[in-house]
XYZ file of C-alpha atoms in Angstrom:
315
model
C -2.651 15.037 14.339
C -2.215 11.266 14.106
C -4.920 8.729 14.737
C -3.476 5.385 15.887
C -5.530 2.368 14.777
C -5.556 -1.296 15.777
C -7.601 -4.134 14.346
C -9.938 -4.006 17.355
C -10.285 -0.229 17.153
C -11.047 -0.419 13.443
C -13.727 -3.025 14.082
C -15.308 -0.847 16.780
C -15.228 2.180 14.482
C -16.919 0.266 11.676
C -19.562 -1.056 14.066
C -20.339 2.474 15.262
C -20.436 3.749 11.682
C -22.750 0.935 10.625
C -25.114 1.596 13.538
C -25.139 5.324 12.806
C -25.863 4.674 9.145
C -28.802 2.448 10.101
C -30.223 5.228 12.268
C -29.920 7.700 9.416
C -31.213 5.358 6.749
C -34.799 6.510 7.197
C -34.006 10.163 6.521
C -30.967 9.964 4.261
C -30.766 7.602 1.291
C -27.252 6.232 1.289
C -27.713 5.256 -2.339
C -27.657 8.994 -3.040
C -24.093 9.222 -1.700
C -21.423 9.147 -4.410
C -17.697 8.755 -3.819
C -15.187 9.579 -6.538
C -12.108 7.327 -6.459
C -8.907 7.961 -8.428
C -6.058 5.453 -8.214
C -2.446 6.024 -9.201
C -2.183 2.840 -11.228
C -4.532 -0.129 -11.301
C -1.877 -2.707 -10.502
C -1.955 -5.923 -8.459
C -2.211 -4.401 -4.970
C -4.453 -1.471 -5.918
C -6.873 -3.947 -7.510
C -7.400 -5.535 -4.080
C -7.957 -2.114 -2.511
C -10.588 -1.211 -5.097
C -12.404 -4.534 -4.722
C -12.480 -4.082 -0.951
C -13.937 -0.571 -1.285
C -16.553 -1.726 -3.775
C -17.579 -4.729 -1.675
C -17.823 -2.637 1.495
C -19.862 0.066 -0.238
C -22.348 -2.556 -1.484
C -22.795 -3.904 2.056
C -23.826 -0.547 3.499
C -27.600 0.019 3.876
C -28.925 1.197 0.527
C -25.443 0.991 -0.963
C -22.943 3.749 -1.737
C -21.956 4.469 -5.318
C -18.243 4.488 -6.204
C -16.932 5.991 -9.426
C -13.425 4.542 -9.914
C -10.875 6.047 -12.312
C -7.319 4.902 -13.139
C -4.751 7.642 -13.722
C -2.153 5.281 -15.206
C 0.555 7.015 -13.097
C -0.240 10.329 -14.824
C -0.503 13.191 -12.289
C -2.241 15.470 -14.808
C -4.850 12.840 -15.545
C -5.388 12.262 -11.823
C -5.917 15.971 -11.215
C -8.431 15.873 -14.085
C -10.288 13.079 -12.294
C -10.514 15.189 -9.145
C -11.692 18.240 -11.072
C -14.357 16.077 -12.733
C -15.476 14.755 -9.328
C -15.731 18.337 -8.080
C -17.791 19.356 -11.124
C -20.095 16.375 -10.508
C -20.436 17.446 -6.862
C -19.635 14.019 -5.445
C -20.006 13.683 -1.694
C -16.386 12.694 -1.041
C -13.188 11.901 -2.946
C -10.707 9.071 -2.321
C -7.280 9.344 -3.965
C -4.469 6.809 -4.185
C -1.773 9.250 -5.398
C -0.010 8.771 -8.726
C 2.851 10.831 -7.289
C 3.059 11.513 -3.555
C 5.009 14.718 -4.218
C 2.332 16.152 -6.525
C -0.864 16.215 -4.458
C -0.984 19.924 -3.597
C -3.455 20.876 -6.339
C -5.643 17.866 -5.565
C -5.962 18.956 -1.945
C -6.554 22.549 -3.032
C -9.358 21.672 -5.489
C -11.182 19.439 -3.011
C -10.927 21.766 -0.016
C -11.949 24.826 -2.058
C -15.052 22.917 -3.148
C -15.745 21.814 0.432
C -15.593 18.132 -0.551
C -14.043 15.676 1.955
C -10.824 14.081 0.706
C -9.236 10.792 1.801
C -5.778 9.818 0.589
C -5.283 6.064 0.463
C -2.299 3.698 0.603
C 0.455 6.191 -0.357
C 0.815 9.202 1.943
C 1.319 12.632 0.336
C 4.626 14.268 1.201
C 3.185 16.936 3.485
C 3.681 17.372 7.242
C -0.049 17.711 7.970
C -3.451 17.916 6.304
C -6.045 20.718 6.345
C -9.499 20.182 7.820
C -11.586 17.691 5.887
C -8.563 15.740 4.610
C -7.214 12.451 6.002
C -4.887 9.602 5.079
C -5.542 5.868 5.492
C -2.520 3.596 5.204
C 0.457 1.945 6.877
C 3.789 3.009 8.383
C 6.013 2.405 5.362
C 9.335 2.903 7.088
C 8.440 0.355 9.750
C 7.559 -2.133 6.999
C 11.083 -1.873 5.594
C 12.585 -2.267 9.032
C 10.590 -5.419 9.847
C 11.367 -6.924 6.459
C 15.120 -6.319 6.733
C 15.315 -7.454 10.367
C 13.969 -10.835 9.300
C 16.273 -11.131 6.278
C 19.338 -10.001 8.244
C 18.743 -12.881 10.641
C 18.349 -15.276 7.699
C 21.684 -14.001 6.329
C 23.436 -14.519 9.631
C 24.206 -10.805 9.780
C 26.578 -10.805 6.790
C 26.700 -11.125 3.015
C 25.777 -9.287 -0.180
C 22.301 -7.805 -0.659
C 20.355 -6.689 -3.736
C 17.525 -4.152 -3.350
C 14.582 -3.910 -5.759
C 13.071 -0.441 -5.459
C 9.486 0.484 -6.253
C 8.473 3.405 -8.457
C 10.909 6.226 -7.779
C 8.146 8.878 -7.737
C 6.527 7.120 -4.760
C 7.321 8.194 -1.231
C 6.522 4.587 -0.258
C 9.646 3.514 -2.135
C 11.806 5.962 -0.234
C 10.309 5.149 3.159
C 10.471 1.372 2.776
C 14.054 1.582 1.551
C 14.945 3.955 4.384
C 13.574 1.351 6.809
C 15.752 -1.319 5.203
C 18.807 0.906 5.568
C 17.956 1.720 9.202
C 18.503 -1.972 9.908
C 21.556 -2.287 7.637
C 23.251 0.431 9.707
C 23.405 -2.146 12.504
C 24.922 -4.799 10.225
C 28.196 -3.485 8.748
C 28.964 -6.925 7.287
C 25.900 -6.805 5.004
C 26.880 -4.996 1.811
C 24.415 -3.578 -0.762
C 25.741 -4.644 -4.176
C 22.726 -3.730 -6.375
C 19.924 -1.203 -5.969
C 17.591 -0.502 -8.910
C 13.932 0.266 -9.555
C 11.621 -2.495 -10.735
C 8.672 -0.074 -10.839
C 6.564 -2.370 -8.579
C 6.280 -4.864 -11.480
C 6.907 -8.638 -11.416
C 8.367 -8.785 -14.926
C 10.778 -5.965 -14.189
C 11.894 -7.641 -10.966
C 12.545 -10.794 -12.989
C 14.440 -8.936 -15.738
C 16.628 -6.974 -13.323
C 17.547 -10.066 -11.329
C 18.293 -11.997 -14.531
C 20.569 -9.191 -15.690
C 22.437 -9.181 -12.375
C 22.920 -12.934 -12.491
C 24.031 -12.933 -16.137
C 26.590 -10.229 -15.363
C 28.128 -12.530 -12.761
C 26.861 -10.582 -9.763
C 26.592 -12.764 -6.666
C 24.316 -11.907 -3.734
C 23.032 -13.673 -0.645
C 19.541 -12.134 -0.377
C 17.108 -9.881 -2.243
C 14.918 -7.325 -0.522
C 12.056 -6.032 -2.673
C 9.811 -3.057 -1.923
C 6.753 -5.175 -2.808
C 5.675 -8.785 -3.374
C 5.398 -8.524 -7.150
C 9.047 -7.564 -7.696
C 10.088 -10.122 -5.093
C 8.220 -12.899 -6.926
C 9.915 -11.855 -10.170
C 13.315 -11.992 -8.462
C 12.538 -15.437 -7.029
C 11.551 -16.716 -10.474
C 14.882 -15.553 -11.912
C 16.816 -17.111 -9.045
C 15.038 -20.451 -9.493
C 15.775 -20.444 -13.206
C 19.434 -19.908 -12.340
C 19.405 -22.719 -9.767
C 19.785 -20.304 -6.831
C 16.838 -21.431 -4.695
C 18.826 -20.904 -1.493
C 18.810 -17.095 -1.833
C 16.064 -15.658 0.438
C 13.786 -12.998 -1.055
C 11.656 -10.573 0.957
C 8.515 -8.799 -0.214
C 5.926 -6.385 1.160
C 2.102 -6.310 0.855
C 0.930 -9.811 1.820
C -1.232 -10.083 -1.294
C -2.788 -13.458 -2.195
C 0.004 -13.881 -4.755
C 2.548 -13.033 -2.061
C 1.034 -15.572 0.332
C 1.073 -18.207 -2.387
C 4.734 -17.390 -3.029
C 5.473 -17.927 0.674
C 3.722 -21.313 0.511
C 5.769 -22.280 -2.583
C 9.016 -21.227 -0.936
C 9.616 -18.373 -3.406
C 9.406 -15.619 -0.767
C 11.048 -15.969 2.634
C 8.990 -13.174 4.175
C 6.348 -10.581 3.383
C 4.527 -7.903 5.412
C 0.740 -7.829 5.437
C -0.640 -4.441 4.438
C -4.233 -5.611 4.705
C -5.956 -4.276 1.551
C -9.379 -5.297 2.856
C -9.007 -3.360 6.122
C -7.448 -0.428 4.277
C -10.101 -0.216 1.563
C -12.978 -0.552 4.033
C -11.467 2.058 6.347
C -11.041 4.538 3.473
C -14.761 4.306 2.685
C -15.689 4.581 6.372
C -13.488 7.641 6.907
C -14.959 9.288 3.796
C -18.494 8.732 5.146
C -17.516 10.103 8.548
C -16.200 13.232 6.859
C -19.413 13.548 4.826
C -21.313 13.567 8.135
C -19.018 16.373 9.348
C -17.270 14.244 11.962
C -13.790 15.448 12.895
C -11.266 13.191 11.143
C -7.950 14.727 10.241
C -4.458 13.309 9.937
C -3.244 9.722 9.669
C -5.396 6.631 10.233
C -2.894 3.799 10.567
C -3.699 0.217 9.541
C -1.745 -2.398 11.562
C 0.862 -4.518 9.730
C 1.973 -8.098 10.386
C 5.029 -10.189 9.533
C 4.240 -13.244 7.395
C 6.719 -16.124 7.170
C 6.624 -19.822 6.188
C 5.827 -20.570 9.849
C 2.591 -18.552 10.061
C 1.375 -17.892 6.496
C -1.617 -20.250 6.782
C -3.157 -17.860 9.345
C -3.533 -15.222 6.640
C -5.177 -17.232 3.848
C -8.435 -15.311 3.984
C -8.788 -13.389 0.749
């Protein structure tokens, strides 16, 4: 089952949740509620998600306690976090997967213990979720499509393209890149000349782009699976005197917005970490109260360009 969300719908849901919590505050101490949170890697974007969850939890009546753990991209360590949360009998678990193909045991441990589970940001590679399990995130393939549609227009529908991939173990990498290639199928005169993983990291995006330039590789645009790699690519291009090459990112982080303002990025896609983090906490609390939430809770995305970036300076 899929649950389609819009900004207005999310606001209504949070308002209802807040009102319900107020009604229950007299009989149920929210401060007694504990959520275990395990993230795949505490990088730039995930940091914003965690801050949003923590801030939202503090604003709830009485507060909700979050225990946040970083798996450092280690699936075994992340499973250990979940097993520890189960042993502590937390009220709900939120997981940003270290590997979207390795979540089966996490789901199994949580559901066997009867503890609600919310996957966040990166969707596990499963067709559907069992009862008591939900996902909060964005349509990753559509992100890649929107990004490449904008860049294809900037390229005039032709030229050489370099692609900076995210972490190869992430389904987000595959989906975003698939979205890019959906659009490229309509532009036979755009040729992919480089395609390598920068592991979501700015320094790796910079190093890869430097290596391509030093090898004599010429390209007319760079599409990156996230802002950080895109910023790294833009830094390398500027150092080489190639400011005219447009670079696209994804996430719409504060650093990404600043890069748009500086002219480093030509486009990014807002995956609102505040809305996503708040919604993950809200969905977890709804599951704790035995409300029926199962499937995908989609957070809306928006295209950010030099023409509209000032509308999104709100972090």
